Amino acid sequence: QNERFCWTGATLLLGAGLGASASRLLSVSGVQDEEHKAGLLRRIPVVPVVPVVPVVQASELTVSMSWRLIPDRGNSAVAMKYGFPSLANIKSRDSYIMSYDPRTRTASWVIEKLNHASLNGPSDRKFCEFREDESVHVFHRATSQDFRGSGFDRGHLAAAANHKWSQKADDTFYLSNVAPQNPHLNKNTWNNLEKLCRSLTKLYLNVYVCTGPLYLPRQEADGKLYVRYQVIGRNHVAVPTHFFKVLILEKADGSGVELRSYVLPNEPVEEKVPLEHFLVPIEMVERASGLLFVPNIMKRTSSLQKITAK
């Protein structure tokens, strides 16, 4: 049944694409001759018709649905307790689950679950090396060469220090889990935010962390808003204008969850500025990223407290 679900979705998408291609061919040619039309259609593969599966919204996904969509269930599957922020190009790792954006050559989001067990273990990260993600098509993946001489760090989305539970958790070094990040930000304020996430495991039962890039508009001299961002390397890896972190904090007494969301610019940030300065309403992140968090969370808890800057 699970295979049928995946095959059905793939078949519908392929069928729609082929149908659109056939329509364009016929409309552009303007050929009315029925014999010629038949010749065109004969060159298009026939896709078997299958029953339509009802559309499932991201906010309706449960943990059981996440099992179906991800055949290789590692320890990361529990990170999806609060659902998928989006459904495109989901990839499962031992340490995290992510949605990959082949256009920008980086992730749309990465979710990880932190607690005392994940933060402690025998692994040693100093021998780990960044590597290409071979599960991504060569046209759409970043390489270490893209970053050389760019002036940007390979900034982890799921932080390596968050997963010391096993040496196999070096999957945080896949380049699909990094984005070009200003070195000053990466080594200072962003690093402090990652440390904060880890420290919160002392106060909360579990800390779910969702991290991703943002490409925000900026008003220019003509008064209009534009989304402009740099690309680096031969593969044109997109440089985010900002980064977000959404923290879902489960209270130890089971009374509900707290939600904190941060947005930081991808530029040098004065380290004296407190992290609370970068707290934003979760709705801002949802609008800017195209992702949804609150509907998923509300399906799992009746008590949600949003923490924002005061």
Coordinates of C-alpha atoms in Angstrom, one line a residue:
Q1 CA 0.0 0.0 0.0
N2 CA 2.9 2.4 0.8
E3 CA 4.5 1.6 -2.5
R4 CA 1.2 2.2 -4.3
F5 CA 0.9 5.6 -2.5
C6 CA 4.4 6.7 -3.7
W7 CA 3.9 5.2 -7.2
T8 CA 0.5 6.9 -7.5
G9 CA 1.9 10.3 -6.7
A10 CA 4.8 9.9 -9.0
T11 CA 2.6 8.6 -11.8
L12 CA 0.2 11.6 -11.5
L13 CA 3.1 14.1 -11.6
L14 CA 4.7 12.4 -14.6
G15 CA 1.4 12.1 -16.4
A16 CA 0.6 15.8 -15.8
G17 CA 4.0 16.8 -17.1
L18 CA 3.8 14.6 -20.2
G19 CA 0.3 15.8 -20.9
A20 CA 1.4 19.4 -20.7
S21 CA 4.3 18.7 -23.0
A22 CA 2.0 17.1 -25.5
S23 CA -0.4 20.1 -25.4
R24 CA 2.4 22.6 -26.0
L25 CA 3.7 20.6 -28.9
L26 CA 0.3 20.5 -30.6
S27 CA -0.5 24.2 -29.9
V28 CA 2.8 25.5 -31.1
S29 CA 2.8 23.5 -34.3
G30 CA -0.7 24.5 -35.2
V31 CA -1.0 21.4 -37.3
Q32 CA -4.5 20.2 -37.8
D33 CA -3.8 17.1 -39.7
E34 CA -5.0 14.1 -37.6
E35 CA -2.4 11.8 -38.9
H36 CA 0.4 14.1 -37.9
K37 CA -1.1 14.5 -34.4
A38 CA -1.2 10.7 -34.0
G39 CA 2.5 10.6 -34.9
L40 CA 3.4 13.1 -32.2
L41 CA 1.4 11.3 -29.6
R42 CA 3.0 8.0 -30.6
R43 CA 6.4 9.5 -29.5
I44 CA 5.1 10.2 -26.0
P45 CA 5.2 7.2 -23.6
V46 CA 1.9 5.9 -22.3
V47 CA 1.4 6.2 -18.5
P48 CA -1.1 3.8 -16.9
V49 CA -4.1 5.5 -15.3
V50 CA -4.4 4.9 -11.6
P51 CA -7.0 6.0 -9.0
V52 CA -6.5 9.6 -7.7
V53 CA -5.3 9.8 -4.1
P54 CA -6.7 12.5 -1.9
V55 CA -4.4 15.5 -1.4
V56 CA -2.8 15.5 2.1
Q57 CA -1.8 18.8 3.6
A58 CA 1.5 19.2 5.5
S59 CA -0.4 20.2 8.6
E60 CA -2.4 16.9 8.5
L61 CA 0.7 14.6 8.5
T62 CA 1.3 12.6 11.6
V63 CA 4.2 10.5 12.7
S64 CA 2.7 7.5 11.1
M65 CA 2.5 9.3 7.8
S66 CA 6.2 10.3 8.1
W67 CA 7.1 6.6 8.4
R68 CA 5.4 5.9 5.1
L69 CA 7.0 8.7 3.2
I70 CA 10.5 7.9 4.4
P71 CA 11.4 4.2 3.7
D72 CA 14.8 4.4 5.5
R73 CA 13.8 5.1 9.1
G74 CA 16.8 6.2 11.2
N75 CA 16.8 7.7 14.6
S76 CA 15.8 10.9 13.0
A77 CA 12.2 9.8 12.4
V78 CA 11.2 10.9 15.9
A79 CA 12.1 14.4 14.9
M80 CA 9.0 14.5 12.9
K81 CA 6.6 14.3 15.8
Y82 CA 5.2 17.8 14.9
G83 CA 4.9 17.1 11.2
F84 CA 6.5 18.3 8.0
P85 CA 6.8 22.1 7.4
S86 CA 6.6 21.3 3.7
L87 CA 6.5 18.1 1.5
A88 CA 9.1 18.7 -1.2
N89 CA 12.2 16.5 -1.6
I90 CA 12.2 14.9 1.8
K91 CA 15.4 13.2 2.8
S92 CA 16.0 11.1 5.9
R93 CA 19.3 10.9 7.8
D94 CA 20.3 9.3 11.0
S95 CA 20.6 12.7 12.7
Y96 CA 17.9 14.7 11.0
I97 CA 15.3 15.0 8.4
M98 CA 15.4 17.6 5.7
S99 CA 13.7 19.1 2.7
Y100 CA 16.1 19.8 -0.1
D101 CA 15.8 22.6 -2.6
P102 CA 17.6 21.7 -5.9
R103 CA 17.3 25.2 -7.2
T104 CA 19.3 26.8 -4.4
R105 CA 21.6 23.8 -3.9
T106 CA 20.8 23.8 -0.1
A107 CA 18.0 22.7 2.2
S108 CA 14.7 24.4 2.6
W109 CA 14.6 23.2 6.2
V110 CA 16.3 20.7 8.5
I111 CA 14.7 19.3 11.6
E112 CA 16.5 17.6 14.5
K113 CA 15.6 16.4 17.9
L114 CA 17.9 17.3 20.8
N115 CA 18.1 15.8 24.3
H116 CA 20.7 14.6 26.7
A117 CA 21.2 11.3 24.8
S118 CA 21.8 12.9 21.4
L119 CA 24.3 15.5 22.8
N120 CA 26.5 12.9 24.5
G121 CA 28.4 10.0 23.1
P122 CA 31.7 8.6 21.8
S123 CA 31.8 10.4 18.4
D124 CA 34.7 12.7 17.5
R125 CA 33.9 15.4 15.0
K126 CA 37.5 16.7 14.3
F127 CA 38.1 13.9 11.9
C128 CA 34.9 14.5 9.9
E129 CA 35.1 16.1 6.4
F130 CA 32.5 17.8 4.3
R131 CA 31.3 15.7 1.4
E132 CA 28.9 15.9 -1.5
D133 CA 25.5 14.4 -1.1
E134 CA 25.4 11.7 -3.8
S135 CA 21.6 11.3 -3.3
V136 CA 21.2 14.7 -5.0
H137 CA 21.6 14.8 -8.8
V138 CA 24.9 16.1 -9.9
F139 CA 23.2 19.1 -11.6
H140 CA 21.7 20.2 -8.3
R141 CA 24.3 19.5 -5.7
A142 CA 26.9 21.7 -4.0
T143 CA 30.6 20.8 -3.9
S144 CA 33.4 21.9 -1.6
Q145 CA 35.0 23.6 -4.6
D146 CA 32.0 25.9 -4.8
F147 CA 32.9 27.4 -1.4
R148 CA 36.7 27.8 -2.0
G149 CA 37.6 31.4 -2.2
S150 CA 34.0 32.5 -1.9
G151 CA 34.5 34.3 1.5
F152 CA 31.7 32.2 3.0
D153 CA 31.8 29.3 5.5
R154 CA 30.1 26.0 5.0
G155 CA 27.5 26.7 7.7
H156 CA 25.8 23.7 9.2
L157 CA 22.0 23.8 9.4
A158 CA 21.8 20.7 11.7
A159 CA 24.9 21.4 13.9
A160 CA 27.5 18.7 14.2
A161 CA 27.9 19.3 17.9
N162 CA 24.2 18.4 18.4
H163 CA 24.8 14.8 17.5
K164 CA 27.6 13.1 19.4
W165 CA 25.5 10.0 20.1
S166 CA 27.3 8.0 17.3
Q167 CA 30.1 8.4 14.9
K168 CA 27.7 7.6 12.1
A169 CA 26.0 10.8 12.9
D170 CA 28.6 12.5 10.8
D171 CA 25.8 12.9 8.2
T172 CA 25.7 16.5 9.3
F173 CA 28.7 17.0 7.0
Y174 CA 26.8 16.4 3.9
L175 CA 26.9 19.6 1.8
S176 CA 23.1 19.4 1.5
N177 CA 23.0 20.2 5.2
V178 CA 25.1 23.4 4.8
A179 CA 24.6 26.9 3.4
P180 CA 27.0 29.7 2.6
Q181 CA 27.3 31.7 5.8
N182 CA 29.2 34.8 6.7
P183 CA 32.2 33.7 8.8
H184 CA 31.7 36.3 11.5
L185 CA 28.1 35.2 11.9
N186 CA 28.9 31.5 11.8
K187 CA 31.7 31.6 14.4
N188 CA 30.0 34.1 16.8
T189 CA 26.3 34.8 17.1
W190 CA 25.1 31.8 15.1
N191 CA 27.4 29.6 17.2
N192 CA 25.9 31.1 20.4
L193 CA 22.4 30.3 19.1
E194 CA 23.4 26.7 18.6
K195 CA 24.8 26.6 22.1
L196 CA 21.6 28.0 23.4
C197 CA 19.6 25.2 21.7
R198 CA 21.8 22.6 23.4
S199 CA 21.6 24.3 26.8
L200 CA 17.8 24.2 26.7
T201 CA 17.9 20.4 26.9
K202 CA 18.6 20.9 30.6
L203 CA 15.3 22.7 31.1
Y204 CA 13.0 20.9 28.6
L205 CA 12.2 17.2 28.0
N206 CA 13.0 17.5 24.2
V207 CA 14.1 20.3 22.0
Y208 CA 13.0 20.2 18.4
V209 CA 15.1 22.5 16.1
C210 CA 14.1 23.5 12.6
T211 CA 16.7 25.5 10.7
G212 CA 16.7 26.9 7.2
P213 CA 17.7 29.8 4.9
L214 CA 15.6 32.8 4.0
Y215 CA 15.7 35.0 0.9
L216 CA 14.1 38.3 2.0
P217 CA 13.2 41.3 -0.1
R218 CA 14.9 44.7 0.4
Q219 CA 13.8 48.1 -0.7
E220 CA 16.2 49.7 -3.2
A221 CA 16.8 53.2 -4.5
D222 CA 13.7 53.2 -6.8
G223 CA 11.4 52.5 -3.8
K224 CA 10.6 48.9 -5.0
L225 CA 11.2 45.7 -3.2
Y226 CA 13.6 43.2 -4.7
V227 CA 14.8 39.7 -3.7
R228 CA 18.5 39.7 -4.5
Y229 CA 21.1 37.1 -3.4
Q230 CA 24.5 36.1 -4.4
V231 CA 25.4 32.7 -5.8
I232 CA 28.8 31.1 -5.5
G233 CA 30.8 28.5 -7.3
R234 CA 30.4 26.7 -10.6
N235 CA 27.1 25.2 -9.3
H236 CA 25.6 28.6 -8.3
V237 CA 25.0 27.8 -4.7
A238 CA 22.6 30.4 -3.3
V239 CA 23.7 32.6 -0.5
P240 CA 20.8 33.2 1.9
T241 CA 20.1 36.8 3.0
H242 CA 19.0 35.5 6.4
F243 CA 18.7 32.3 8.4
F244 CA 15.9 31.1 10.8
K245 CA 15.7 28.7 13.7
V246 CA 12.4 27.5 15.1
L247 CA 12.5 25.8 18.5
I248 CA 9.7 23.6 19.7
L249 CA 10.3 23.0 23.4
E250 CA 8.5 20.2 25.2
K251 CA 7.9 20.9 28.9
A252 CA 9.2 18.2 31.2
D253 CA 5.9 18.1 33.1
G254 CA 3.9 17.4 29.9
S255 CA 1.9 20.6 30.2
G256 CA 2.5 21.6 26.6
V257 CA 5.1 23.2 24.4
E258 CA 6.8 26.6 24.0
L259 CA 7.7 27.9 20.5
R260 CA 10.6 30.3 19.9
S261 CA 11.6 31.5 16.4
Y262 CA 14.7 33.5 15.5
V263 CA 15.8 35.2 12.3
L264 CA 19.4 36.4 11.8
P265 CA 20.9 38.3 8.9
N266 CA 23.6 36.5 7.0
E267 CA 26.2 39.2 7.8
P268 CA 28.4 40.2 10.7
V269 CA 26.5 40.6 13.9
E270 CA 27.8 42.4 16.9
E271 CA 28.2 39.6 19.5
K272 CA 27.2 41.9 22.3
V273 CA 23.6 42.0 20.9
P274 CA 21.6 39.5 22.9
L275 CA 19.9 36.6 21.1
E276 CA 16.5 37.8 22.4
H277 CA 16.9 40.7 19.9
F278 CA 16.4 38.2 17.0
L279 CA 13.2 36.6 18.3
V280 CA 10.4 37.1 15.9
P281 CA 6.7 36.0 15.7
I282 CA 6.5 32.6 14.2
E283 CA 4.0 33.9 11.6
M284 CA 6.9 36.0 10.2
V285 CA 9.0 32.9 9.5
E286 CA 6.0 31.1 8.0
R287 CA 5.2 33.9 5.6
A288 CA 8.9 34.5 4.6
S289 CA 9.8 30.8 4.2
G290 CA 6.6 29.4 2.7
L291 CA 6.5 26.8 5.5
L292 CA 3.9 26.0 8.2
F293 CA 4.7 25.1 11.8
V294 CA 1.7 26.1 14.0
P295 CA -1.0 23.9 12.3
N296 CA 1.3 20.9 12.8
I297 CA 2.1 21.7 16.4
M298 CA -1.6 22.2 17.3
K299 CA -2.4 18.7 16.1
R300 CA -0.1 17.4 18.8
T301 CA -0.8 19.6 21.8
S302 CA -3.6 21.7 23.3
S303 CA -1.2 24.1 24.9
L304 CA 1.2 26.3 22.9
Q305 CA 3.0 29.3 24.2
K306 CA 4.7 31.5 21.7
I307 CA 7.8 33.3 23.0
T308 CA 8.7 36.5 21.2
A309 CA 10.9 39.6 21.8
K310 CA 9.6 42.0 24.5

